[in-house]
Short mmCIF file of C-alpha atoms and ligand atoms in Angstrom, two decimals:
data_model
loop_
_atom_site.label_atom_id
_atom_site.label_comp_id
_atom_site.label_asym_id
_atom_site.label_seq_id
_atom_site.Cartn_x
_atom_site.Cartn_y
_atom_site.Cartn_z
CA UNK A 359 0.00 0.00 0.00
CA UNK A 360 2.90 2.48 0.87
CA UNK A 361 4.51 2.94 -2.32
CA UNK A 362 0.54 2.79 -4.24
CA UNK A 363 -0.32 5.64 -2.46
CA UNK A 364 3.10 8.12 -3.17
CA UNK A 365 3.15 6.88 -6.68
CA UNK A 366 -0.60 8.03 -6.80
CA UNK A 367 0.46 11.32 -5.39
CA UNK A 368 3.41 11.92 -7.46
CA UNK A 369 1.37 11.40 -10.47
CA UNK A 370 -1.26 13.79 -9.87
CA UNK A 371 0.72 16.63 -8.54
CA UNK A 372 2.23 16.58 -12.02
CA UNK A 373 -0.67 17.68 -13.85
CA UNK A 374 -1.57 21.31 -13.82
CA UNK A 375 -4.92 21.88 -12.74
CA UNK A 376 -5.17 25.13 -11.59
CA UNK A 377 -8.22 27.11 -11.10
CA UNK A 378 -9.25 30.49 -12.51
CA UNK A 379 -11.40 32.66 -10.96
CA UNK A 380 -11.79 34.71 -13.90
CA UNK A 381 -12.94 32.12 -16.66
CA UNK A 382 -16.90 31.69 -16.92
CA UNK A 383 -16.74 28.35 -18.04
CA UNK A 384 -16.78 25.12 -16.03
CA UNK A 385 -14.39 23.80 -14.21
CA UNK A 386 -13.03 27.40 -15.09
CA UNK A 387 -9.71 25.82 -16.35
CA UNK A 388 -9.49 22.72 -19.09
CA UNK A 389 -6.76 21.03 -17.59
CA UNK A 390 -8.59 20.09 -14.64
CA UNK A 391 -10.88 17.71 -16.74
CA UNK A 392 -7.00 15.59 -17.29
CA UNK A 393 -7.12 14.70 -13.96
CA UNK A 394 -10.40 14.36 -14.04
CA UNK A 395 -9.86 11.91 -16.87
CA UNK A 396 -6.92 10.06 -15.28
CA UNK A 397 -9.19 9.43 -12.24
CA UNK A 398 -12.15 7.72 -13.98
CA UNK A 399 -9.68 5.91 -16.55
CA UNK A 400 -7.92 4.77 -13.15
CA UNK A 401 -11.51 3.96 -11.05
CA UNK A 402 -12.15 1.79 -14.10
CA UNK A 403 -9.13 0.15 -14.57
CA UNK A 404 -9.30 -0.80 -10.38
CA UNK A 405 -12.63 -2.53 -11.15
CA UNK A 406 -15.34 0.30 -9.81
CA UNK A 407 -18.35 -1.04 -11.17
CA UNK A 408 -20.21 1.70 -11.31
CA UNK A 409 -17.72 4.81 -12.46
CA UNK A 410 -18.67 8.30 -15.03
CA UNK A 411 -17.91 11.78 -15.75
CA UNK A 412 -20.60 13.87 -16.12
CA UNK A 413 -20.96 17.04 -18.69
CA UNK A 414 -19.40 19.04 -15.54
CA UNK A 415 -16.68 17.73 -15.45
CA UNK A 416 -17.21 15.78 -11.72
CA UNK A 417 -16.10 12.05 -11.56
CA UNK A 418 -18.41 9.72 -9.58
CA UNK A 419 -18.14 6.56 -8.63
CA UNK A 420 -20.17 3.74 -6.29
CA UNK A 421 -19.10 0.77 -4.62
CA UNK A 422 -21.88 -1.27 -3.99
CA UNK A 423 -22.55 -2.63 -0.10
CA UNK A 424 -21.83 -6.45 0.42
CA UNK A 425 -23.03 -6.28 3.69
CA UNK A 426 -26.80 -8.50 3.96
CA UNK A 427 -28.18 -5.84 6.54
CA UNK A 428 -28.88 -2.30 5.42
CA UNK A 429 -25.96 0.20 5.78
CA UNK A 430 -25.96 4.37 5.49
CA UNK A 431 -24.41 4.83 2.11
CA UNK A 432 -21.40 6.76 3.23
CA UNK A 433 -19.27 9.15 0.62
CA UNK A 434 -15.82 10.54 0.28
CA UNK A 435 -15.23 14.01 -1.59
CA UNK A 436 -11.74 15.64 -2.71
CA UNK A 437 -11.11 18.80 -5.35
CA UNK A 438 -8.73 18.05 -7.97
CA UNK A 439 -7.97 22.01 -8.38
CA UNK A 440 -5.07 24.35 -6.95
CA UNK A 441 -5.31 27.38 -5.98
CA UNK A 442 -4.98 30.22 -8.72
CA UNK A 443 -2.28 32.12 -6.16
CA UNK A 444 0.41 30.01 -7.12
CA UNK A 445 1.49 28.05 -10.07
CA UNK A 446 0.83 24.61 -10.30
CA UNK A 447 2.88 23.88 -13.59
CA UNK A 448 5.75 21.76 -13.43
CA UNK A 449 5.90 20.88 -9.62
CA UNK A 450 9.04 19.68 -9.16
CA UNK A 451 8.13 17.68 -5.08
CA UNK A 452 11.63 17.14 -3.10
CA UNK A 453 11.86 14.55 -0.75
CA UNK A 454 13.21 15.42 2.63
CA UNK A 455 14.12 11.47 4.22
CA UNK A 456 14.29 11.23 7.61
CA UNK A 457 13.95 15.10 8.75
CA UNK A 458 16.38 16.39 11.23
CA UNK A 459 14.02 19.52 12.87
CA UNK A 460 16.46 21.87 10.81
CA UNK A 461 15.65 24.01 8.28
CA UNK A 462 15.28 23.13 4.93
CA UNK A 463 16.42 24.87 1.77
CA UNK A 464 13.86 24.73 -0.98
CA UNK A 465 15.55 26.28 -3.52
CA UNK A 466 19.07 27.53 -2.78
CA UNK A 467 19.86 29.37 -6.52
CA UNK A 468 16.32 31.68 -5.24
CA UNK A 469 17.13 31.22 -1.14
CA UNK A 470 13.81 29.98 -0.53
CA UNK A 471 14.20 28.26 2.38
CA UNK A 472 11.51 26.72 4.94
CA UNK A 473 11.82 28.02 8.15
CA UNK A 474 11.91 26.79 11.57
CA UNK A 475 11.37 29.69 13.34
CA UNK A 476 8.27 30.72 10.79
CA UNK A 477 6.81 27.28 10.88
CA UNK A 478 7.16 26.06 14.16
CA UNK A 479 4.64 23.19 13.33
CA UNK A 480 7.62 21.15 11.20
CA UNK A 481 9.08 19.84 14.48
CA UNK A 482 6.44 17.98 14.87
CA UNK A 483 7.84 15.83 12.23
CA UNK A 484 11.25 14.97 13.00
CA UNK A 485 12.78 11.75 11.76
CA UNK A 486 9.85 11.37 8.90
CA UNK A 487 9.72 11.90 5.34
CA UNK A 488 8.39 15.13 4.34
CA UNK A 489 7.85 15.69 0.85
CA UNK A 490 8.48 19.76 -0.53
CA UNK A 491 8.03 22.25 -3.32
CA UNK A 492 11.01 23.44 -5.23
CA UNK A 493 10.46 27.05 -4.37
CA UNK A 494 8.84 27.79 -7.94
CA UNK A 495 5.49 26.28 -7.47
CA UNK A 496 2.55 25.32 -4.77
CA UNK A 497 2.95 21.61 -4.18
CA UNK A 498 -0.14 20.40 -4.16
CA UNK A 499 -0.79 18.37 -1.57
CA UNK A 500 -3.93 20.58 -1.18
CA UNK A 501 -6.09 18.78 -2.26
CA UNK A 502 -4.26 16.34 -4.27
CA UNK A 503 -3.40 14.60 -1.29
CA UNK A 504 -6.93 13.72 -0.58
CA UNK A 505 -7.16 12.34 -3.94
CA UNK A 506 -4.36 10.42 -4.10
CA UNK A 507 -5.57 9.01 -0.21
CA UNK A 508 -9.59 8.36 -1.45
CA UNK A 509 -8.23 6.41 -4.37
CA UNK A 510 -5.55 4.23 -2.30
CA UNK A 511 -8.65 3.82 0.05
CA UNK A 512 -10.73 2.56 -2.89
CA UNK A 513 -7.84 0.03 -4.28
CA UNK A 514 -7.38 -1.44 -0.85
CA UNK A 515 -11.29 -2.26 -0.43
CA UNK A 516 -11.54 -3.90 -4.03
CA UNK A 517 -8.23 -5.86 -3.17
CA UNK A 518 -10.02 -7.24 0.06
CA UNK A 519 -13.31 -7.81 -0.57
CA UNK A 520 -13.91 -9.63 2.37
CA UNK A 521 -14.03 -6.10 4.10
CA UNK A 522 -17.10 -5.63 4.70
CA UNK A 523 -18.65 -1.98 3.57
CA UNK A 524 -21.73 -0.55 3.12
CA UNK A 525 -22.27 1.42 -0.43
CA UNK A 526 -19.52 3.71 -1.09
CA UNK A 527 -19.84 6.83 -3.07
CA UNK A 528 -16.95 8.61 -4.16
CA UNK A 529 -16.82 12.17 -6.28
CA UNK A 530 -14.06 14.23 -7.36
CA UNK A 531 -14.59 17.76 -8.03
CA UNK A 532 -13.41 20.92 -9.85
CA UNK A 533 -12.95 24.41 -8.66
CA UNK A 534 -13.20 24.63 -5.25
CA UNK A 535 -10.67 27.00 -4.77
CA UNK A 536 -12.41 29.35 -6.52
CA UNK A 537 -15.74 28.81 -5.03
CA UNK A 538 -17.69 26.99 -7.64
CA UNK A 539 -16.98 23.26 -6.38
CA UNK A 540 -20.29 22.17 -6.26
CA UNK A 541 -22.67 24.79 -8.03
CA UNK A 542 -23.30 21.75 -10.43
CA UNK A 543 -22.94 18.90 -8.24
CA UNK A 544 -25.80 16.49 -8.07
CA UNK A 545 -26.07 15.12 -4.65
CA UNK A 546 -28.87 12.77 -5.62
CA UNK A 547 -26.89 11.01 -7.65
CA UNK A 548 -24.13 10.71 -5.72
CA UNK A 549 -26.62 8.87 -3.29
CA UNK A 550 -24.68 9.01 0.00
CA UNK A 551 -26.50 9.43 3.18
CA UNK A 552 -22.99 11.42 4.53
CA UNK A 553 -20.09 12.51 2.89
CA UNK A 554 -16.76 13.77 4.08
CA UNK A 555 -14.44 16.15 2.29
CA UNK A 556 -10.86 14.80 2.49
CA UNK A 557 -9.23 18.82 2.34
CA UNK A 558 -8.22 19.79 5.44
CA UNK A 559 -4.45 19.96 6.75
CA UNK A 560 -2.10 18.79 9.51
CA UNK A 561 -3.22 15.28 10.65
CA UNK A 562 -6.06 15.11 12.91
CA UNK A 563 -7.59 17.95 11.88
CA UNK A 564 -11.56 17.22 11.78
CA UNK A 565 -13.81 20.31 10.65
CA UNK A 566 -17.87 20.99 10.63
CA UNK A 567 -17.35 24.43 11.22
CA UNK A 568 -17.28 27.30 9.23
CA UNK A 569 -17.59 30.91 8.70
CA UNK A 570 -21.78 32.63 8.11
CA UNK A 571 -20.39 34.61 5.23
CA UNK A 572 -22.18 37.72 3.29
CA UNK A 573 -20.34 40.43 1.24
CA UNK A 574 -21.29 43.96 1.67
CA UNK A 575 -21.25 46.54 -1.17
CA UNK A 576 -21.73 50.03 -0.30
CA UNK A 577 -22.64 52.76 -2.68
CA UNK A 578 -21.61 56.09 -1.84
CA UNK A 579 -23.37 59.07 -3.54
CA UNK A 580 -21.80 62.44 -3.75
CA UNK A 581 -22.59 65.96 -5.03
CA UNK A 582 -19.34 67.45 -6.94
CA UNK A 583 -19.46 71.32 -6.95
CA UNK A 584 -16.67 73.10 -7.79
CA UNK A 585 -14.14 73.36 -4.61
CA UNK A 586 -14.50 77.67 -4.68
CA UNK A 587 -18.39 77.81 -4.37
CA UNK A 588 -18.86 74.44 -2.81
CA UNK A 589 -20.03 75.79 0.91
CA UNK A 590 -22.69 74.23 2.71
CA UNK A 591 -23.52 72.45 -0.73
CA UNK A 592 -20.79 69.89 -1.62
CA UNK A 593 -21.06 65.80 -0.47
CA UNK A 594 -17.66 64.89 -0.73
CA UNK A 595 -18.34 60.93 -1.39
CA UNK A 596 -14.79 59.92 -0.18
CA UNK A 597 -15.32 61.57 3.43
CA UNK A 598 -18.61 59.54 3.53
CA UNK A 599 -17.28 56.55 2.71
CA UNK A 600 -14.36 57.32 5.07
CA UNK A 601 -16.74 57.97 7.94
CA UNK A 602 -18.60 54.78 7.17
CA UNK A 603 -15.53 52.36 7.50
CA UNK A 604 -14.37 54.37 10.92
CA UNK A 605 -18.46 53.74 12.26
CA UNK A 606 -16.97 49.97 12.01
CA UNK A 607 -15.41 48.56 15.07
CA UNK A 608 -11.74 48.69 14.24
CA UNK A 609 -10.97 45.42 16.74
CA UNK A 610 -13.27 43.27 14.20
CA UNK A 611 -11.05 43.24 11.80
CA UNK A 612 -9.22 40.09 10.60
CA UNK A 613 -6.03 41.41 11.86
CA UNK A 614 -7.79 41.59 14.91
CA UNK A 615 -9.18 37.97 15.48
CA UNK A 616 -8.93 34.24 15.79
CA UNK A 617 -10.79 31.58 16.86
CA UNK A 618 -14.96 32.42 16.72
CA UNK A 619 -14.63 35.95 16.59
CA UNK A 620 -16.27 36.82 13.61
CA UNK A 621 -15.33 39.97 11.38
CA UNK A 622 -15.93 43.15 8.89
CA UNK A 623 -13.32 42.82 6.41
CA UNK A 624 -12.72 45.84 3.89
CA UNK A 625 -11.69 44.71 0.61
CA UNK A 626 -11.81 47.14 -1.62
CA UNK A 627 -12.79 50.62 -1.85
CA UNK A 628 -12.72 53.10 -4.75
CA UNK A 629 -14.02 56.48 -5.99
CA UNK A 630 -13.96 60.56 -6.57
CA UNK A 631 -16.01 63.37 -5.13
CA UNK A 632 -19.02 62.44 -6.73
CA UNK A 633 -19.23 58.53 -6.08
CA UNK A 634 -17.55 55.82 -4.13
CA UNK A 635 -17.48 52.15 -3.38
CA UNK A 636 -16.90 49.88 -0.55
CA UNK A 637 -16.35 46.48 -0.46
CA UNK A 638 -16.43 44.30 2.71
CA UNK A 639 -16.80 40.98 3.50
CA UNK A 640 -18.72 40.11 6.80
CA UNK A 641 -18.21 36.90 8.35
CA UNK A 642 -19.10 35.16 11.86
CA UNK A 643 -19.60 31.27 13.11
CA UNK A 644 -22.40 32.53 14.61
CA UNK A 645 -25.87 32.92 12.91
CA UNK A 646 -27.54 35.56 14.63
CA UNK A 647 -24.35 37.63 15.65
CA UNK A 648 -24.10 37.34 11.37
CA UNK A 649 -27.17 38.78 11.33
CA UNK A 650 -26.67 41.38 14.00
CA UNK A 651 -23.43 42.47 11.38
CA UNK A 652 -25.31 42.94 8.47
CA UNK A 653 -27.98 44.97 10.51
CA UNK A 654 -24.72 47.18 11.86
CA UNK A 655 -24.01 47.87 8.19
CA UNK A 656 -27.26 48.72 7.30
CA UNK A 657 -27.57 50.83 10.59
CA UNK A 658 -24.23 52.67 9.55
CA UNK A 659 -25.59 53.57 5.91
CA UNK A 660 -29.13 54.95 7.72
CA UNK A 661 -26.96 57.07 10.17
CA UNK A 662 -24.96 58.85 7.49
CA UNK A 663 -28.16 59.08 5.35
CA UNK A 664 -29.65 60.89 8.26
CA UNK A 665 -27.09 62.97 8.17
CA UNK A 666 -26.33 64.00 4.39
CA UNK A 667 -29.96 63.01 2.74
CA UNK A 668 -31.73 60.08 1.74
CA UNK A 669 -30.24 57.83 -0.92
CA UNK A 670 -26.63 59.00 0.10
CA UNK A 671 -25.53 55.90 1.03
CA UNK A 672 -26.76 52.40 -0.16
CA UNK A 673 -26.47 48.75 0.45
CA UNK A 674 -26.46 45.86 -1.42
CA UNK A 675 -25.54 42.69 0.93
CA UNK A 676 -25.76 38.97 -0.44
CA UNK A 677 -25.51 36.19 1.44
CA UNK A 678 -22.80 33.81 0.60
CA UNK A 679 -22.74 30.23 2.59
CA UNK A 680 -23.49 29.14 5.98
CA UNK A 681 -22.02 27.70 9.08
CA UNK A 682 -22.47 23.68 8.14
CA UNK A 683 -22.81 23.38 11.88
CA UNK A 684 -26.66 23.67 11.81
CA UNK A 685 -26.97 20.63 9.44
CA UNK A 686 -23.97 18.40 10.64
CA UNK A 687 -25.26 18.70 14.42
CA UNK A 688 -28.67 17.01 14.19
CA UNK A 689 -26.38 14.34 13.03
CA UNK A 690 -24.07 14.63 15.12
CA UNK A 691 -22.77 10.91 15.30
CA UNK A 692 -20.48 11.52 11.75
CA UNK A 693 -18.55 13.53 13.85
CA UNK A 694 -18.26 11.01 16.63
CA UNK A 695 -17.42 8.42 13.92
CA UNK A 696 -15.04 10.86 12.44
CA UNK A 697 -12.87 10.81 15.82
CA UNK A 698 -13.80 7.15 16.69
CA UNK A 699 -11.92 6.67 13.42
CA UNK A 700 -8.91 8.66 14.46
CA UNK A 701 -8.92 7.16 17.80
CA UNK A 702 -8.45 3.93 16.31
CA UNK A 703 -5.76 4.47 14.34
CA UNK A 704 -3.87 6.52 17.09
CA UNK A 705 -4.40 9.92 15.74
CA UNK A 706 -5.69 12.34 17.76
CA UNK A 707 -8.59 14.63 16.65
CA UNK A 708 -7.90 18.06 16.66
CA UNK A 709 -11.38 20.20 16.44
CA UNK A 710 -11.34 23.70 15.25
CA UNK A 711 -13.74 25.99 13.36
CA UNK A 712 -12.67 26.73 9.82
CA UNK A 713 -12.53 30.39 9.64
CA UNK A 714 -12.99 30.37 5.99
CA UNK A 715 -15.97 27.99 4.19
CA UNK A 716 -15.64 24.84 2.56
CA UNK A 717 -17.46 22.18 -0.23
CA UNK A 718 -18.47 20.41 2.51
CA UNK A 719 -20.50 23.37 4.08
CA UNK A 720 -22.17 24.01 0.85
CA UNK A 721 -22.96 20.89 0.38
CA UNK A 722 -24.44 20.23 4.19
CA UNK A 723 -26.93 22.91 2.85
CA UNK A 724 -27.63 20.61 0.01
CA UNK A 725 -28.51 17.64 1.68
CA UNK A 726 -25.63 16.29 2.67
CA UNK A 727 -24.12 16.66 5.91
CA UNK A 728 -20.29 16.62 4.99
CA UNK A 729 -17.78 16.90 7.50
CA UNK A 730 -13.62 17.84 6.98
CA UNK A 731 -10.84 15.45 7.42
CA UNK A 732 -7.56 16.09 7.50
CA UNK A 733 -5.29 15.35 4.26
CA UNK A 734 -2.35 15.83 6.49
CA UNK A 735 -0.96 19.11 4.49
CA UNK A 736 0.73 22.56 5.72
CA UNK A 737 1.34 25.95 4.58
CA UNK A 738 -1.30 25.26 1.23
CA UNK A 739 -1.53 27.62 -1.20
CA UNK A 740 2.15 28.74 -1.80
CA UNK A 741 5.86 27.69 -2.39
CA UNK A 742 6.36 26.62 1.47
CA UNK A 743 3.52 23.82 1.10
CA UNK A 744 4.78 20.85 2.43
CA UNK A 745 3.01 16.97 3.28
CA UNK A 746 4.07 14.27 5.72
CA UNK A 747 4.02 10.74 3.99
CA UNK A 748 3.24 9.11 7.10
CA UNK A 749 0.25 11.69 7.67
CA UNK A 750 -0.95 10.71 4.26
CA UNK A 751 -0.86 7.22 4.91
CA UNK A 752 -2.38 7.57 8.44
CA UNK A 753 -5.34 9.61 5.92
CA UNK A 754 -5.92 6.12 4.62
CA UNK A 755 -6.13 4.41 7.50
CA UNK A 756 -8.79 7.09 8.61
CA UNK A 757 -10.70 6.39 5.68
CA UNK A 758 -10.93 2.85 6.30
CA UNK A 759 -11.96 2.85 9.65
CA UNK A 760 -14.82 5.04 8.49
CA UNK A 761 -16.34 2.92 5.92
CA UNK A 762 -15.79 -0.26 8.88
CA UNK A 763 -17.57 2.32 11.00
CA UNK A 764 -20.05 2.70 9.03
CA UNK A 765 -20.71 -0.91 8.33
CA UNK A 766 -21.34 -1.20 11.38
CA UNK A 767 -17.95 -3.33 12.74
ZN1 ZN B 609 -8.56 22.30 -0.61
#
């Protein structure tokens, strides 16, 4: 199983398939639908009986149950993209064999080296095989590595059928990085009762929750008059929309917090004397303190309306996913499984809310409560990515336990 796995991993990472937040077609980038390709071609070839790509590009596949009592049909979900803020052409993954804690030098022509001191988190690994970028490129682990770990899962189980499993569904999808992951995803068809994204990072790491998220645009209207004859007439719209970000409590700012503390974010803002823009993003684990922010924003727009005339200042605010914490709780025993399965393989869960959003979220909105496990990744998105193998491997284990879990061993 150990080499299976790395050559699985090696193989993908090689393929470009970044993401694009700027195409309109989907997935947003053609090279996706390679791996996409490779995965179905390599689902077949394993002896999935039931295995397609759909006009979207997602690969699904089903394992029926050999078990004679009924079973929850239980799925595992990984993104084949990378993120569009680093290249993902020609990864170039060095092998770092029995680490010494040090550290390690990426890419000593560019000095790109991977800190100690920056990330602390790498002495965790001492004396295993860590596997790096070059320096040049992301690496990919994220989410390659749950690929590469759902597959290996799905070998071992046709290998052994005498393991007993309920119906396994397995999909592979495109642009998650970029948001769209699942606009076209058909969870009917997919036909799993729950479903667990294999995306997260350092091993143990077990997700189901995330960020409420809206964004916030607000429409400043000025009045331009010429500066010499301007008195007690001119709206200057930059003061306004100056005065609107300072009525926003400068400690809830990301800068500013961690854990549940939710956020107004200011992304962009723009303008002249006669109209300007603000962009923020407003985001908090908890519903109704999410609500109680987008009332503050509409609040802040009626104040300075009050004060410089109706119409001044506008808002347009869209919601833009949920907390999965309100659908995964009613079911709250995949989480229980989720760390049963850890426990069993000696890994201990580690429990955080995801101060971001996820597939899975969306998709617990869809229907399908979908939990994050860890794919056993750091630093994703950028040149200092790096993956345990051993982490990887201990993935697979995860993923096993789960489906025996579920099967009811
Ligand atoms: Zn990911």
């Amino acid at each position: 199983m150990a080499d299976l796995l790395l050559e699985k991993f090696l193989r993908y990472v090689q393929i470009d398939t970044q993401s694009d937040e700027n195409s309109t077609s989907f997935p947003s980038t053609d090279q996706q639908k390679t791996l996409l390709s490779l995965l179905l071609q390599e689902l077949q070839a394993m002896g999935v009986p039931q295995a397609a790509m759909d006009e979207h590009g997602y690969v699904m596949a089903r394992i029926p149950s050999n078990l004679s009592k009924p079973a929850p049909a239980l799925g595992f979900i990984a993104h084949v993209d990378t993120s569009p803020d680093m290249s993902g052409k020609d990864v170039h993954p060095q092998f770092v064999e029995n680490y010494d804690g040090k550290d390690i030098v990426l890419n000593a022509d560019k000095h790109i080296v991977l800190g100690v001191d920056e990330f602390p988190e790498l002495k965790q690994y001492v004396g295993q095989t860590l596997i790096t970028t070059d320096g040049t490129t992301l690496l990919g682990a994220d989410d390659k590595a749950g690929v590469a770990e759902i597959m290996t899962a799905v070998e071992h189980i046709l290998q052994h059928p005498e393991i007993p499993h309920g119906d396994l569904c397995i999909a592979f999808t495109p642009d998650e990085e970029i948001g769209r992951g699942v606009d076209f995803f058909d969870v009917k068809k997919l036909g799993a009762a729950y479903a667990y994204t294999v995306d997260g990072g350092q091993i143990g790491e077990l997700e189901y929750e995330n960020f409420n998220a809206a964004s916030a645009k607000i429409f400043v209207q000025g009045k331009n008059i010429h500066p010499g004859y301007a008195k007690n007439k001119m709206v200057n719209a930059l003061h306004v929309a100056k005065e609107f970000d300072a009525l926003l409590p400068p400690a809830e700012r990301p800068e500013h917090t961690q854990d549940y503390e939710g956020f107004f974010h200011l992304v962009h803002c723009s303008g002249e004397v006669e109209k300007a823009q603000l962009h923020y993003i407003v985001r908090d684990h908890n519903r109704s303190k999410f609500e109680h922010r987008k009332q503050v924003i509409e609040q802040c727009a009626h104040y300075l309306n009050t004060r410089y005339g109706k119409g001044t200042v506008s808002v347009e605010l869209k919601d833009q996913y949920y907390n999965m914490r309100e659908q995964v709780e009613p079911h709250y025993h995949i989480v229980q499984n989720a760390i049963a399965a850890m426990e069993r393989v000696g890994v201990q869960p580690l429990i955080h809310p995801i101060r971001g959003g996820t597939d899975g979220a969306r998709l617990s909105f869809m229907g399908l409560p979908c939990p994050n496990l860890f794919a056993g990744g750091h630093n994703f998105h950028g040149k200092y990515e790096f993956i345990p193998v051993a982490s990887m491997h201990k993935a697979v284990e995860v993923l096993l336990q789960l489906v025996n879990i579920y099967a009811g061993e």
